Each structure stands twice: as C-alpha cells, then as structure tokens.
Coordinates of C-alpha atoms in Angstrom, one line a residue:
X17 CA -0.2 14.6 -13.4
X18 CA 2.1 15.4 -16.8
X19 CA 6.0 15.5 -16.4
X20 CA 7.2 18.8 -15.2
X21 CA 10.8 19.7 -14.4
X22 CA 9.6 21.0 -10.8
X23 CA 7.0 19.5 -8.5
X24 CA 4.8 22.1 -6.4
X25 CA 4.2 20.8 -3.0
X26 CA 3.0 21.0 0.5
X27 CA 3.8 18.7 3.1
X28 CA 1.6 17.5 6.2
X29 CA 2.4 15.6 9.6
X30 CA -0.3 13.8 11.1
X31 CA 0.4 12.9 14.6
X32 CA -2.7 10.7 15.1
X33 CA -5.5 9.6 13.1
X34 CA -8.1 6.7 13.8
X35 CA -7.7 6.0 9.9
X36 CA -5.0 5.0 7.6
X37 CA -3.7 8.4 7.1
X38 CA -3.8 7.7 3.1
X39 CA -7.2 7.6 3.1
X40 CA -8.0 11.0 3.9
X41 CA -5.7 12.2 1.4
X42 CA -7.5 10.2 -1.0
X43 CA -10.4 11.2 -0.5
X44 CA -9.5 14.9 -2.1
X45 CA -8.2 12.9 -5.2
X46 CA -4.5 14.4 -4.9
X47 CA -1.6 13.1 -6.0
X48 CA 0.3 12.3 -3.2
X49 CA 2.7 10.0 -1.5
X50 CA 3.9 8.9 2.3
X51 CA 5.9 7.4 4.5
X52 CA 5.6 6.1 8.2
X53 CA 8.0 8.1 10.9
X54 CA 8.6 4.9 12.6
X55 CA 11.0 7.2 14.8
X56 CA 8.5 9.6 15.7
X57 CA 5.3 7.2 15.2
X58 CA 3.8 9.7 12.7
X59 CA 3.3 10.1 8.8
X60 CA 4.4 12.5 6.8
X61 CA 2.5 13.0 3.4
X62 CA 3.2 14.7 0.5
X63 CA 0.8 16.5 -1.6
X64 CA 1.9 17.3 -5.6
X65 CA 0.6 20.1 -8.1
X66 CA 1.8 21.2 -11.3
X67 CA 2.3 25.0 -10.5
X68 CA 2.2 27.3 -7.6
X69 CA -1.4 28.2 -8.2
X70 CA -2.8 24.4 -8.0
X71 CA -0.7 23.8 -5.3
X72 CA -2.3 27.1 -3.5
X73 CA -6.3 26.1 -4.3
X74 CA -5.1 22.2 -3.1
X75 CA -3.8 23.7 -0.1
X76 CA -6.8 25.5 0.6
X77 CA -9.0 22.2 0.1
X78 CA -6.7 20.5 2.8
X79 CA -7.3 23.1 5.1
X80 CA -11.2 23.1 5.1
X81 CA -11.1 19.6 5.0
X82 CA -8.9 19.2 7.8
X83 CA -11.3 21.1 9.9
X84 CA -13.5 18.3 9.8
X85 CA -11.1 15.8 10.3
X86 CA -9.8 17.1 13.6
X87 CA -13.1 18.0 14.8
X88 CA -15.1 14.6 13.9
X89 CA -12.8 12.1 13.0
X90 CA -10.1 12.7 16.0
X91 CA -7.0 13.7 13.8
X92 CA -4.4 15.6 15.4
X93 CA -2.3 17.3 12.6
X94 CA 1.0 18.8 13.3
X95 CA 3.8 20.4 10.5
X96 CA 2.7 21.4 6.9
X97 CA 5.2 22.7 4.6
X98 CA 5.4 24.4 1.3
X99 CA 8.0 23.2 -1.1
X100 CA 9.2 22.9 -4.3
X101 CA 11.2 20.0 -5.6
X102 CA 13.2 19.1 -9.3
X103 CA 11.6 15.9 -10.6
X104 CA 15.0 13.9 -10.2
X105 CA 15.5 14.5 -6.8
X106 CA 11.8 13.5 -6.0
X107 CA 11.8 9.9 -7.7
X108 CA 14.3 8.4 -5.4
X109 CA 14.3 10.6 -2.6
X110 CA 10.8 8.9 -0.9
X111 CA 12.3 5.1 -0.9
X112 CA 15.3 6.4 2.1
X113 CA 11.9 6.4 4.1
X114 CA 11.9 2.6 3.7
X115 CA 13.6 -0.3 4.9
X116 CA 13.4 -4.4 5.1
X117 CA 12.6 -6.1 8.0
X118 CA 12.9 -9.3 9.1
X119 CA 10.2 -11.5 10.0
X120 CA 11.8 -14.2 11.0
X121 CA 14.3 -16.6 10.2
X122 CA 12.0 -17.7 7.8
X123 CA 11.0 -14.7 6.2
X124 CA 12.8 -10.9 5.1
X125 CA 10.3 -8.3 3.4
X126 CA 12.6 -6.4 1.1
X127 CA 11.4 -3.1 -0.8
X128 CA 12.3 -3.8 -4.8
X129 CA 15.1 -1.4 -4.7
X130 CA 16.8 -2.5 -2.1
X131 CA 19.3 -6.0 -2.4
X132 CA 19.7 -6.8 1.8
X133 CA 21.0 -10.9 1.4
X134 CA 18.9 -12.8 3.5
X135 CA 20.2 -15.5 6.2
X136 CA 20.6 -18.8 4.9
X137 CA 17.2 -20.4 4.6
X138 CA 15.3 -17.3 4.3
X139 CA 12.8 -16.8 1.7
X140 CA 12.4 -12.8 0.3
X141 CA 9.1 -11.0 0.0
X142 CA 9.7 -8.3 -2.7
X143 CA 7.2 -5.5 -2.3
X144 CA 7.0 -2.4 -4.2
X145 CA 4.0 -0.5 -2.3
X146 CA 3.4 2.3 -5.1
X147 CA 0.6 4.5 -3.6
X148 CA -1.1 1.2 -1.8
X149 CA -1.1 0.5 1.7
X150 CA 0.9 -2.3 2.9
X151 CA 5.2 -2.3 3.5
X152 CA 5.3 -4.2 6.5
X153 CA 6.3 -1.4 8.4
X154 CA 3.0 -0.7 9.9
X155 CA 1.7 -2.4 13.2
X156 CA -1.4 -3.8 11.9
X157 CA 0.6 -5.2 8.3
X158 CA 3.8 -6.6 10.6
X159 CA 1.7 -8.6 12.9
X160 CA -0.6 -10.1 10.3
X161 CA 2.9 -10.3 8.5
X162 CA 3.6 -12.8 12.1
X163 CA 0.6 -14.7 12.2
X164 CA 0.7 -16.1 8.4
X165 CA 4.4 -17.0 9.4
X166 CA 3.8 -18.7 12.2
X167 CA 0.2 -20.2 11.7
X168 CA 2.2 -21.5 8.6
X169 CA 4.7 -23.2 9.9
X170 CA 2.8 -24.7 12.9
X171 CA -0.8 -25.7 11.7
X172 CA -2.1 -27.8 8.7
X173 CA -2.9 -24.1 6.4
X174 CA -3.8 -25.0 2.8
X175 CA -6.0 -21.9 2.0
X176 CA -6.4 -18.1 2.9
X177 CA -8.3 -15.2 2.1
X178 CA -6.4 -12.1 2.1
X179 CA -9.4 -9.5 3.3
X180 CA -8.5 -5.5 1.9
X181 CA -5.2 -6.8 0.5
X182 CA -4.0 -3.6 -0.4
X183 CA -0.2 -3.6 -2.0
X184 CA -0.9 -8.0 -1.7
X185 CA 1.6 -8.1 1.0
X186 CA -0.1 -10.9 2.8
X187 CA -1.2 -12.7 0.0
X188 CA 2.5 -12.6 -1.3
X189 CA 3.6 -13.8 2.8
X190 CA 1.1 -16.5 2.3
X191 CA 2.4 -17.8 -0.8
X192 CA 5.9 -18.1 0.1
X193 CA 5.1 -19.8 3.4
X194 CA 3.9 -22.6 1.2
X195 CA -0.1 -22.0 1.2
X196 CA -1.6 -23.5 -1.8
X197 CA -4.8 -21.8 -2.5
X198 CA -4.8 -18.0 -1.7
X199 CA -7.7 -15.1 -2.7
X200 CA -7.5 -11.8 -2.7
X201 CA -9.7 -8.3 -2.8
X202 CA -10.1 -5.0 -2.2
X203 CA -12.4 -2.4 -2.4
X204 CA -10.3 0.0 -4.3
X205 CA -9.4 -1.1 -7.9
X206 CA -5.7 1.0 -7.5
X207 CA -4.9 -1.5 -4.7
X208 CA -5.8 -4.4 -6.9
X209 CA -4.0 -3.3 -9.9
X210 CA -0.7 -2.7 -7.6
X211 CA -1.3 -6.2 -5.8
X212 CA -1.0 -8.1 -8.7
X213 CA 1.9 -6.2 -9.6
X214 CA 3.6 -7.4 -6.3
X215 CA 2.4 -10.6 -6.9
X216 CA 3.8 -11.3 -10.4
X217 CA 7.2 -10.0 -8.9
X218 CA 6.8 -12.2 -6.3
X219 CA 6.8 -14.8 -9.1
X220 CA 3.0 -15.8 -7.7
X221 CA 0.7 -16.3 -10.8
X222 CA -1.1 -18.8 -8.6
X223 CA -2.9 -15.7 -6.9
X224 CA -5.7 -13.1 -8.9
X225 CA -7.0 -10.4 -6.6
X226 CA -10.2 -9.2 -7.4
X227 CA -12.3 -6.1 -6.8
X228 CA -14.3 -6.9 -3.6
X229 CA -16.8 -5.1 -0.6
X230 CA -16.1 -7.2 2.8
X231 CA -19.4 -6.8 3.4
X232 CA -21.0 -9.2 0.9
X233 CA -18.0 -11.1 -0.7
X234 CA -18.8 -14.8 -0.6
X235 CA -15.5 -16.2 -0.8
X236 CA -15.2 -20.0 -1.9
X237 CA -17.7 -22.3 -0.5
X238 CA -15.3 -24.5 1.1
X239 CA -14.7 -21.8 3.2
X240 CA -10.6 -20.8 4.3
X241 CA -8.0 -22.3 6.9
X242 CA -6.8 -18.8 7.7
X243 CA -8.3 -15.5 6.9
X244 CA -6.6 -12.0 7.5
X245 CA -9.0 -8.8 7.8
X246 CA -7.0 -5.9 8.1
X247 CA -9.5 -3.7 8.1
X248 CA -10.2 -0.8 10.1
X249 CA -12.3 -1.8 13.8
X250 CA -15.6 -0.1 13.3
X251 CA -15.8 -1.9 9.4
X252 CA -15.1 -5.4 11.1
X253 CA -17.7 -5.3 13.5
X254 CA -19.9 -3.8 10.9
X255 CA -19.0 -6.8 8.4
X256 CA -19.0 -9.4 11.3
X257 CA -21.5 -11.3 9.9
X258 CA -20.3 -12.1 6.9
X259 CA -16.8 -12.2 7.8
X260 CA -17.2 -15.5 10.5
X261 CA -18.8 -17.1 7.2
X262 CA -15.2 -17.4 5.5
X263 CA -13.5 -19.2 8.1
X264 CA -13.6 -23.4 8.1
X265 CA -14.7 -24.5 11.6
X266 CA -11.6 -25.2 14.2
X267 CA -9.4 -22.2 11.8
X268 CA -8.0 -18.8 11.8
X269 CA -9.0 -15.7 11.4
X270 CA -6.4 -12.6 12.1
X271 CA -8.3 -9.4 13.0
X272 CA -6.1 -5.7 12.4
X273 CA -6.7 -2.6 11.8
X274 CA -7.9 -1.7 15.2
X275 CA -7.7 0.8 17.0
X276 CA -6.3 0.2 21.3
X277 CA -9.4 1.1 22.4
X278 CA -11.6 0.0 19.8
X279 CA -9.8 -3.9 20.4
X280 CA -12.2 -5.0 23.6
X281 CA -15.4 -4.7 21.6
X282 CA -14.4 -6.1 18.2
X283 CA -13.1 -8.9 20.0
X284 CA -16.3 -9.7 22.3
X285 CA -18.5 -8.9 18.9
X286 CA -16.4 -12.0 17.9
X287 CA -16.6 -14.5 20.4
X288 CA -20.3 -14.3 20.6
X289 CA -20.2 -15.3 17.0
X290 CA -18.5 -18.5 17.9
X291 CA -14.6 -17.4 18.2
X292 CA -12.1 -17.7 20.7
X293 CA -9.3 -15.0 21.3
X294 CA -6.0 -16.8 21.1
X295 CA -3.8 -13.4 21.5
X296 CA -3.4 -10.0 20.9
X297 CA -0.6 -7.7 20.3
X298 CA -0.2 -3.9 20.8
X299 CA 2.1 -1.6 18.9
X300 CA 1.7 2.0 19.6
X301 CA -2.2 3.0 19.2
X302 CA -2.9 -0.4 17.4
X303 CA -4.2 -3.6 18.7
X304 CA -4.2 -6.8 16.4
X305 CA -5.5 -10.5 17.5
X306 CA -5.9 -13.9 16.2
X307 CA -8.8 -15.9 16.8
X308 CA -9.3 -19.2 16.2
X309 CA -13.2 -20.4 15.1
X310 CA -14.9 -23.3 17.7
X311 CA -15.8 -26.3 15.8
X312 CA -19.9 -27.5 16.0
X313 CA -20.4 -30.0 18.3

C-alpha cells in the first residue's frame, strides 16, 4: 500500500472463530492488522485502503465473505466500523494493544518497544509480531510459551522443532532456555521472513526457519527431544502421521491450536499412535496438551 497522509478503514470484531482470526482476513489479501481483546476475549481487526472508494469495494468483499464464514466455518462477528485515520496517529496507536508478560521467573516476553526491566535472573524474549501470529498473548502461544520453559528446565532437551513458527516466538523461547539445536517452518513465507527477523533480534543466528507443509516435512533424522505443533486441531490429526515421526522415543511433543471441543479426539488420535497425555490446559475456547512419546520395548 503507498504512503498516504490518511488511511481509509473499517474495523471488525470477531467474537468467536474456530480459526486464527488472521487468517480469514488473509485470505482476501488486505492489508490489515489486529489485536487480541484479552478483556473482552475477542479480536478486533483492522482493514486499510487508500481511498474511500477501495475501502467501500473491500468492505463489500468482507461482507460476502463473511456470509460464509458464519454460516460454514462457525464465526460469530460482532462490531464493524468505518474510519478514517492520519498516518501518524496509526503507526503507534496499535502497539497500546500489547503488553509483556511474564512467564516465569525465568522468562519475560517483551514487545520491541516496550523497556519493562525484568527480575533479577530473568532472561528477555524480544518479539516484534508485525503481521505474524505469535505475541504470547494467545492461549495456545502462552502455554506452548510454559511447556518449552518448564520441559527446559526439568528434562535433558537438546533439540526442538518449532512446527508453524509463525512470528519464531517459540523458537526464540527455546533458544534462550538453553536448547542447542532448534528448526523452524511455516507454511507462509511472510511468517518466515518476520521469524528470522525476531530471531536475529533475539541475537539467535543459531536458528534458520524455513518454508515448510507439516504434512510432509521430514525434519532431521535424529529425530527432536521436544516438538511444538501449534497448529490448528483438524490439521494435526490430519498431519498425525507424520507429525509422531519427529519426536525421539521417551520425548515431547506439545499439541495447540485446538479447539475445547476438538481436544478429546486429537488427543485419542495420538495415543493410539504410541503417546501418552501428560496434561492439558484450557484457556477460554482453547485446549493445549503435552504428550510425551512411549519408548519401544
């Protein structure tokens, strides 16, 4: 989109949605941007155009296809709003939306722009999200987020596969906590390009992620101590088959991305591949679980 003084705009709330809400944005190819109402457990997107005239035909492109979102996917749309907004007061005004959280003593994810000190042997995790998914603030991201943590500073972890890495978040968690050998890939080249860009300010040069498709990526033959899909419920038991094949016999593998009542099945889907449910965690309409894979007798 070029530089403009103003930015055209419409604004939509979705209430519920059994995807990541950026992706059916996406899929209309607008410029856009988001943030999670964590008050309110609902996103609010924002859809840019150069002129009231684009921002009218883009508006009428959301509205047909949110007719088949609600009616086939399950989304439940609330406010939209028409707006216009001076360029200035648009590139800061997005990042009030955001804030760090701590993980644990060990660990504080800190957006770039923000300088919260952390407690005295904390390490930072700087993240800059861009238009990836993947600020810590979602349920599936903050309990993946736990797991490396933990699983990091309680088991022997020397390698992970970060599975749909989107902004690198985990990849980036994984690194600080000490893992030596870390990959990476997603399916969407955007997310790629902005994980490396977390990673090198994450001072990480250790970790390249690559273009991948969770249904055939091979992985390294060695296979991985800890493996995080955050991938959406229907995709892992879809991919199960391949997925099982990155994890090293007795290790981890940390399943998000599901929905609450999606969580039962991916987790039986699981276990008869060999996996036993260790936990499982729900916030709001989201269940996440880590598994740990039986060794051969």
């Amino acid at each position: 989109m070029e530089m403009q003084e103003n930015l055209y705009c419409f604004g939509v709330e979705v209430i519920y949605s059994p995807l990541p809400a950026d992706e059916l944005f996406a899929a209309l190819d607008f410029d856009y941007s988001g943030y999670e109402d964590l008050e309110n457990h609902t996103f609010w997107h924002t859809v840019y155009a150069s002129g009231e005239a684009e921002r009218a035909e883009k508006f009428a492109a959301f509205r047909a296809a949110s007719e088949i979102w609600c009616r086939d996917l399950g989304v439940e749309l609330g406010r939209t709003k028409e707006f216009t907004l001076a360029r200035e007061d648009w590139a800061e005004a997005w990042k009030k939306y955001f804030h760090s959280i701590e993980i644990s003593p060990r660990l504080l994810i800190r957006p770039s722009w923000l300088d919260d000190a952390p407690k005295p042997g904390q390490k930072v995790l700087t993240i800059d999200p861009g238009m990836s998914f993947g600020t810590g603030q979602h349920a599936t991201t903050l309990y993946c987020l736990e797991c490396i943590d933990r699983l990091a500073a309680t088991e022997k972890i020397d390698s992970m596969l970060d599975a749909g890495c989107g902004s690198g978040i985990l990849s980036i968690a994984g690194g600080i906590a000490g893992i030596g050998t870390i990959d990476a890939f997603d399916l969407d080249p955007d997310a790629v390009h902005i994980a490396r860009e977390n990673i090198a300010l994450n001072h990480l040069g250790n970790i390249v992620p690559t273009e991948g498709d969770a249904a055939v990526y091979a992985g390294r033959p060695e296979k991985y101590d800890l493996v995080c899909a955050n991938i959406l419920g229907h995709l892992l038991i879809k991919f199960r088959h391949n997925i099982v094949r990155w994890v090293r016999d007795g290790k981890f593998l940390v399943l998000a991305g599901i929905l609450n009542r999606e969580f039962d099945e991916v987790s039986a889907k699981f276990t008869e591949l060999g996996f036993v449910e260790m936990e499982r965690k729900t916030l709001r309409e989201w269940t996440s679980g880590c598994f740990r894979k039986m060794e051969k007798a």
